[in-house]
mmCIF file of C-alpha atoms in Angstrom:
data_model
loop_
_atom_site.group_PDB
_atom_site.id
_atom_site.type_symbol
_atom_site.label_atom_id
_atom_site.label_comp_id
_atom_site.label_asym_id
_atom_site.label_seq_id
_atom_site.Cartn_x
_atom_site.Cartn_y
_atom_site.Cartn_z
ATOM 1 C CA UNK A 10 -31.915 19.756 -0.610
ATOM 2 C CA UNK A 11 -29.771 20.759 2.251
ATOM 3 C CA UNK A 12 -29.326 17.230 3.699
ATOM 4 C CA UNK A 13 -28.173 15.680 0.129
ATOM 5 C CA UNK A 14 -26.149 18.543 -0.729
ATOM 6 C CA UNK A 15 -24.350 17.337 3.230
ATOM 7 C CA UNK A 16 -24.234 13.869 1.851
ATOM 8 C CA UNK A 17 -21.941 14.769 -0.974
ATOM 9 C CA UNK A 18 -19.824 16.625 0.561
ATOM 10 C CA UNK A 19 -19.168 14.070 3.169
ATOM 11 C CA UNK A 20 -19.059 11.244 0.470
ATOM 12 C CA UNK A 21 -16.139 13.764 -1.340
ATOM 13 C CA UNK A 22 -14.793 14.552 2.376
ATOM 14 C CA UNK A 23 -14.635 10.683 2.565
ATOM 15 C CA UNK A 24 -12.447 10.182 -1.200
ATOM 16 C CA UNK A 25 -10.081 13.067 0.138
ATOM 17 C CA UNK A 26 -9.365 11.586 3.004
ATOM 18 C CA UNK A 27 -8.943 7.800 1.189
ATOM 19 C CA UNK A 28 -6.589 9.147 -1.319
ATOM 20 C CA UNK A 29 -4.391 11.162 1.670
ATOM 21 C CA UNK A 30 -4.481 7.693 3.625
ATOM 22 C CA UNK A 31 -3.553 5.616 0.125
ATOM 23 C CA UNK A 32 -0.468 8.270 -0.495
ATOM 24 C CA UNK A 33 0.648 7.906 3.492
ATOM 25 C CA UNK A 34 0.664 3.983 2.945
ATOM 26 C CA UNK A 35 2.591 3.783 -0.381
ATOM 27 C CA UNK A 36 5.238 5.973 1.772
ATOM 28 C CA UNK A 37 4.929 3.417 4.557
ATOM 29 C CA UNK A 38 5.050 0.777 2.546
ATOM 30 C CA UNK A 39 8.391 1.764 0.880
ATOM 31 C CA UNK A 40 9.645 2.933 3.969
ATOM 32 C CA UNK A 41 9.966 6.547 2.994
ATOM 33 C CA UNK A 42 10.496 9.065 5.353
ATOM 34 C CA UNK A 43 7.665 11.060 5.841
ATOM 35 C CA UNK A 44 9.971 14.737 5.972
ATOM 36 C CA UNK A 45 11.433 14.230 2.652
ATOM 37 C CA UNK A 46 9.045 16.085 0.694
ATOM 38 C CA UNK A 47 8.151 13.971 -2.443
ATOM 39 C CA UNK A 48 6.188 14.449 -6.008
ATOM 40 C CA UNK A 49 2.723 13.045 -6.398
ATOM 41 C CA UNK A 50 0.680 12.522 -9.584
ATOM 42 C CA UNK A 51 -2.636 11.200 -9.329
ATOM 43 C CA UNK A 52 -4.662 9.397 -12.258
ATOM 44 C CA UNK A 53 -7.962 11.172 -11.134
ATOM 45 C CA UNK A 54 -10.146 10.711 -14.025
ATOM 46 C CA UNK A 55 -13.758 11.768 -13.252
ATOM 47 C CA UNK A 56 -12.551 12.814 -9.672
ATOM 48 C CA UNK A 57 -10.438 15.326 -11.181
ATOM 49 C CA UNK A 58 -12.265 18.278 -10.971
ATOM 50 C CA UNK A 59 -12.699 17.454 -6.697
ATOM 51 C CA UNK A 60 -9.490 16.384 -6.594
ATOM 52 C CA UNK A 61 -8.570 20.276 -8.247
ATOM 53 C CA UNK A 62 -10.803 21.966 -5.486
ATOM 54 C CA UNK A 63 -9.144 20.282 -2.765
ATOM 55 C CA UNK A 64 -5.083 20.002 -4.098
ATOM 56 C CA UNK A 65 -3.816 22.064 -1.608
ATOM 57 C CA UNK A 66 -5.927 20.219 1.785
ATOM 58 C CA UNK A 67 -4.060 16.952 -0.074
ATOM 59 C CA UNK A 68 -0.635 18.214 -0.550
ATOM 60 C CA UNK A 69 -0.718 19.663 3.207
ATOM 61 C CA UNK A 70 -2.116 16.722 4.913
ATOM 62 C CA UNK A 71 -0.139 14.041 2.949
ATOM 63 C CA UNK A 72 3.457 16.349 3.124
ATOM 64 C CA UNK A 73 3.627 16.651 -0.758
ATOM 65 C CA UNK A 74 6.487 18.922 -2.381
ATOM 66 C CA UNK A 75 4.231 19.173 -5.555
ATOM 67 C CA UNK A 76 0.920 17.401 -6.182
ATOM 68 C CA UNK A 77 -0.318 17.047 -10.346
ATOM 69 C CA UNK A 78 -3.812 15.713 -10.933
ATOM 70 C CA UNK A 79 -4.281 14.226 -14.369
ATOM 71 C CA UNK A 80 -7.724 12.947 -16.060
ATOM 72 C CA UNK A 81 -5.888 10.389 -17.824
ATOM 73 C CA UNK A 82 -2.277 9.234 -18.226
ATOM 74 C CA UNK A 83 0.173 6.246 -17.961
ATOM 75 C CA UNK A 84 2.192 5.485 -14.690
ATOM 76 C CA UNK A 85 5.476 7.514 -14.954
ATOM 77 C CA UNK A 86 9.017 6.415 -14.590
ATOM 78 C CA UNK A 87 10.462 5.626 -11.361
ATOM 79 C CA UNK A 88 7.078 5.597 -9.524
ATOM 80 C CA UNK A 89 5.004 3.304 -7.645
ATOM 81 C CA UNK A 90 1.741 3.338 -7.646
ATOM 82 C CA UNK A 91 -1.362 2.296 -5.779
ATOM 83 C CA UNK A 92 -5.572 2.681 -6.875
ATOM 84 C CA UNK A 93 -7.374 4.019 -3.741
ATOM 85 C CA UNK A 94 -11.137 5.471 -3.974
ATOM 86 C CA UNK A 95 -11.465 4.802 -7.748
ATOM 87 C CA UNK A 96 -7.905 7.121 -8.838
ATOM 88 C CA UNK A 97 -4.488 6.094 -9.437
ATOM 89 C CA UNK A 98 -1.329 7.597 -7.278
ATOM 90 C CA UNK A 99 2.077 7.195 -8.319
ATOM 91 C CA UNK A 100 4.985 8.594 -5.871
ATOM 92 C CA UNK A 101 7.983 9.692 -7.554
ATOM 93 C CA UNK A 102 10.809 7.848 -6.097
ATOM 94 C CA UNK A 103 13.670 9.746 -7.921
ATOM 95 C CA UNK A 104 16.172 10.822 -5.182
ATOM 96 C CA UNK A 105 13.977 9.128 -2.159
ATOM 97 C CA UNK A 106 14.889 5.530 -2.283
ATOM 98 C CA UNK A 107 17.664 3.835 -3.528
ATOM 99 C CA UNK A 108 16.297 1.360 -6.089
ATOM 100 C CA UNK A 109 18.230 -1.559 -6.240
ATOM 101 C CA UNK A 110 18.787 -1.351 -2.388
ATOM 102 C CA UNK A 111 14.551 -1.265 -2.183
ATOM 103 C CA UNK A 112 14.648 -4.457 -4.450
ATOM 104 C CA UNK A 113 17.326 -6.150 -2.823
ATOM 105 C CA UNK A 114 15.478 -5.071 0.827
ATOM 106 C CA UNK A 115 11.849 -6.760 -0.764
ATOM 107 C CA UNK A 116 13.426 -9.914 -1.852
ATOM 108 C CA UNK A 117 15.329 -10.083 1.123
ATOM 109 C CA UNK A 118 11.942 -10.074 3.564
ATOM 110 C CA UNK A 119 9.831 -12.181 0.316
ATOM 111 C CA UNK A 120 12.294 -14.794 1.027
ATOM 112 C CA UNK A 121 12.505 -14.862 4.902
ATOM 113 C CA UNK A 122 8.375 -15.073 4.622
ATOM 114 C CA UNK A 123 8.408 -17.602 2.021
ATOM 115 C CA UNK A 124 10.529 -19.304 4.487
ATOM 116 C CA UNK A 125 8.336 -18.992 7.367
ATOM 117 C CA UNK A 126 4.892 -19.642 5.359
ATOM 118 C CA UNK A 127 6.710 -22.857 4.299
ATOM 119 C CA UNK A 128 7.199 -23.781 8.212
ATOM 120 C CA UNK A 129 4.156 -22.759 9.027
ATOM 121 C CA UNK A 130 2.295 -25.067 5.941
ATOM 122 C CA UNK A 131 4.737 -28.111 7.079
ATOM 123 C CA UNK A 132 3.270 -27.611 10.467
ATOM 124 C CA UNK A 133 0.296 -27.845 9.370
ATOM 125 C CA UNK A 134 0.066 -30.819 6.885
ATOM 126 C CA UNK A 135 1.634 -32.899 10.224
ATOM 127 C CA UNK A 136 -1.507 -35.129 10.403
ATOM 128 C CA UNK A 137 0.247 -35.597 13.953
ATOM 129 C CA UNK A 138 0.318 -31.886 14.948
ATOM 130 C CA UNK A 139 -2.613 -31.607 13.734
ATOM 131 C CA UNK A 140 -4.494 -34.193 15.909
ATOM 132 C CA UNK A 141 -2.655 -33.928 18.646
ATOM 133 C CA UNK A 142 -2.391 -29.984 19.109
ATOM 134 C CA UNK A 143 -5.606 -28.477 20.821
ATOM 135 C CA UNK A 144 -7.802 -26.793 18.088
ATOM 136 C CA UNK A 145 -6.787 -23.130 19.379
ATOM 137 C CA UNK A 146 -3.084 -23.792 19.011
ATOM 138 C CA UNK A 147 -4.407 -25.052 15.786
ATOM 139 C CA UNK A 148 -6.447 -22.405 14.835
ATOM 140 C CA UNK A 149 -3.581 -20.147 15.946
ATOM 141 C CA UNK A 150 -1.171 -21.360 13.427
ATOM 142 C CA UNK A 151 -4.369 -21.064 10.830
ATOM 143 C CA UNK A 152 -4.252 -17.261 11.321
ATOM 144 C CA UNK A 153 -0.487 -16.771 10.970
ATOM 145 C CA UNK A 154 -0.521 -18.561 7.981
ATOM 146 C CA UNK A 155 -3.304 -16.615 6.317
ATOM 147 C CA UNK A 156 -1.397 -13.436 7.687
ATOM 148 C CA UNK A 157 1.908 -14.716 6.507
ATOM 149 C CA UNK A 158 0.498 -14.987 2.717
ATOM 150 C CA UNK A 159 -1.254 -11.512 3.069
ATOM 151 C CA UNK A 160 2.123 -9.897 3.905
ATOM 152 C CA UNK A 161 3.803 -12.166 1.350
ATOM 153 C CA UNK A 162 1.085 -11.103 -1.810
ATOM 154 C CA UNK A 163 1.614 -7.569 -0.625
ATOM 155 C CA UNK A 164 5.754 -7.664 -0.458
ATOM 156 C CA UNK A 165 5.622 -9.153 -3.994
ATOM 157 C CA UNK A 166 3.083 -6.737 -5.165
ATOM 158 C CA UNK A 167 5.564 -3.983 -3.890
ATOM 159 C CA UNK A 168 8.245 -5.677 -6.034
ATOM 160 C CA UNK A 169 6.301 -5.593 -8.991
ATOM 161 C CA UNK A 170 5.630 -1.946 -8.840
ATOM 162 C CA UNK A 171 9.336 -1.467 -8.615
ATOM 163 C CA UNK A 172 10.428 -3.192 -12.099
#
C-alpha cells in the first residue's frame, strides 16, 4: 500500500540520516576538522544493501573522501568507531589526528574531570552543605555531577577506541 510503502522509506530516510549524524559526532568528538576529507567504512550488515542505494547522499552530506560499506568485518587499524542505527562506523584516522597527541589531549581533560567530579562528590557528602544549602543549590550540584560522569564515561570511552 502506498502509505506503508511511505513508512519505509521514511523509517530508511530516518537510519540515513542517524548514521550521517553518528559519522559528524565521531569527527566532533575527536575534534577533526570537518574540511579534511576522511575514509569511512561502515559495518552495515543487513542495512547494507540501503546503505549501497544511498552511498553517495552519505558521503556528500557527511564530507567523506571515500565511503566502503561492508556486511561484515572487524574494526580496522587506526580507526575509531561508533554503533549508530544498528551498523558500525569506523573513521580512518591515518594522517587526520596525531595519535599520541589525541591520547595525551583525552587523558589530559579525563583527569581535569576526574578532578572536578571528585569536588563536586566532596561537596556533596558535606552532611553540612548538604543541610544547610537550599535544595536548588543542592539539586544544582546533583545535575553537574551526573553531567560531569556522562562527559567523563564518554572521554574514557574515546580513549578506549584509541588503543
Amino acid at each position: 500500500t502506498k502509505q506503508s510503502c511511505s513508512l519505509t522509506a521514511m523509517s530508511d530516510f530516518v537510519i540515513i540520516q542517524n548514521i550521517i549524524t553518528g559519522i559528524r559526532s565521531l569527527l566532533a568528538d575527536y575534534k577533526i576538522d570537518t574540511v579534511k576529507k576522511l575514509n569511512v567504512v561502515i559495518n552495515a550488515g543487513k542495512m547494507a544493501k540501503l546503505l549501497m542505494e544511498n552511498i553517495e547522499i552519505v558521503k556528500g552530506l557527511a564530507r567523506l573522501e571515500d565511503l566502503k560499506i561492508e556486511k561484515s568485518m572487524t574494526k580496522p587499524p587506526d580507526s575509531v568507531g561508533s554503533v549508530v542505527g544498528g551498523v558500525e562506523i569506523f573513521v580512518d584516522l591515518t594522517g587526520t589526528v596525531d595519535l599520541g597527541k589525541e591520547k595525551q589531549r583525552l587523558q589530559t581533560e579525563i583527569a581535569e574531570v576526574k578532578k572536578y567530579v571528585d569536588s563536586l562528590e566532596k561537596k556533596l557528602s558535606n552532611k553540612d552543605f548538604v543541610s544547610r544549602a537550599p535544595t536548588v543549590v543542592v539539586d544544582g550540584e546533583k545535575k553537574k555531577l551526573e553531567e560531569a560522569l556522562v562527559k567523563l564515561n564518554k572521554l574514557e570511552g574515546q580513549l578506549k577506541n584509541l588503543r
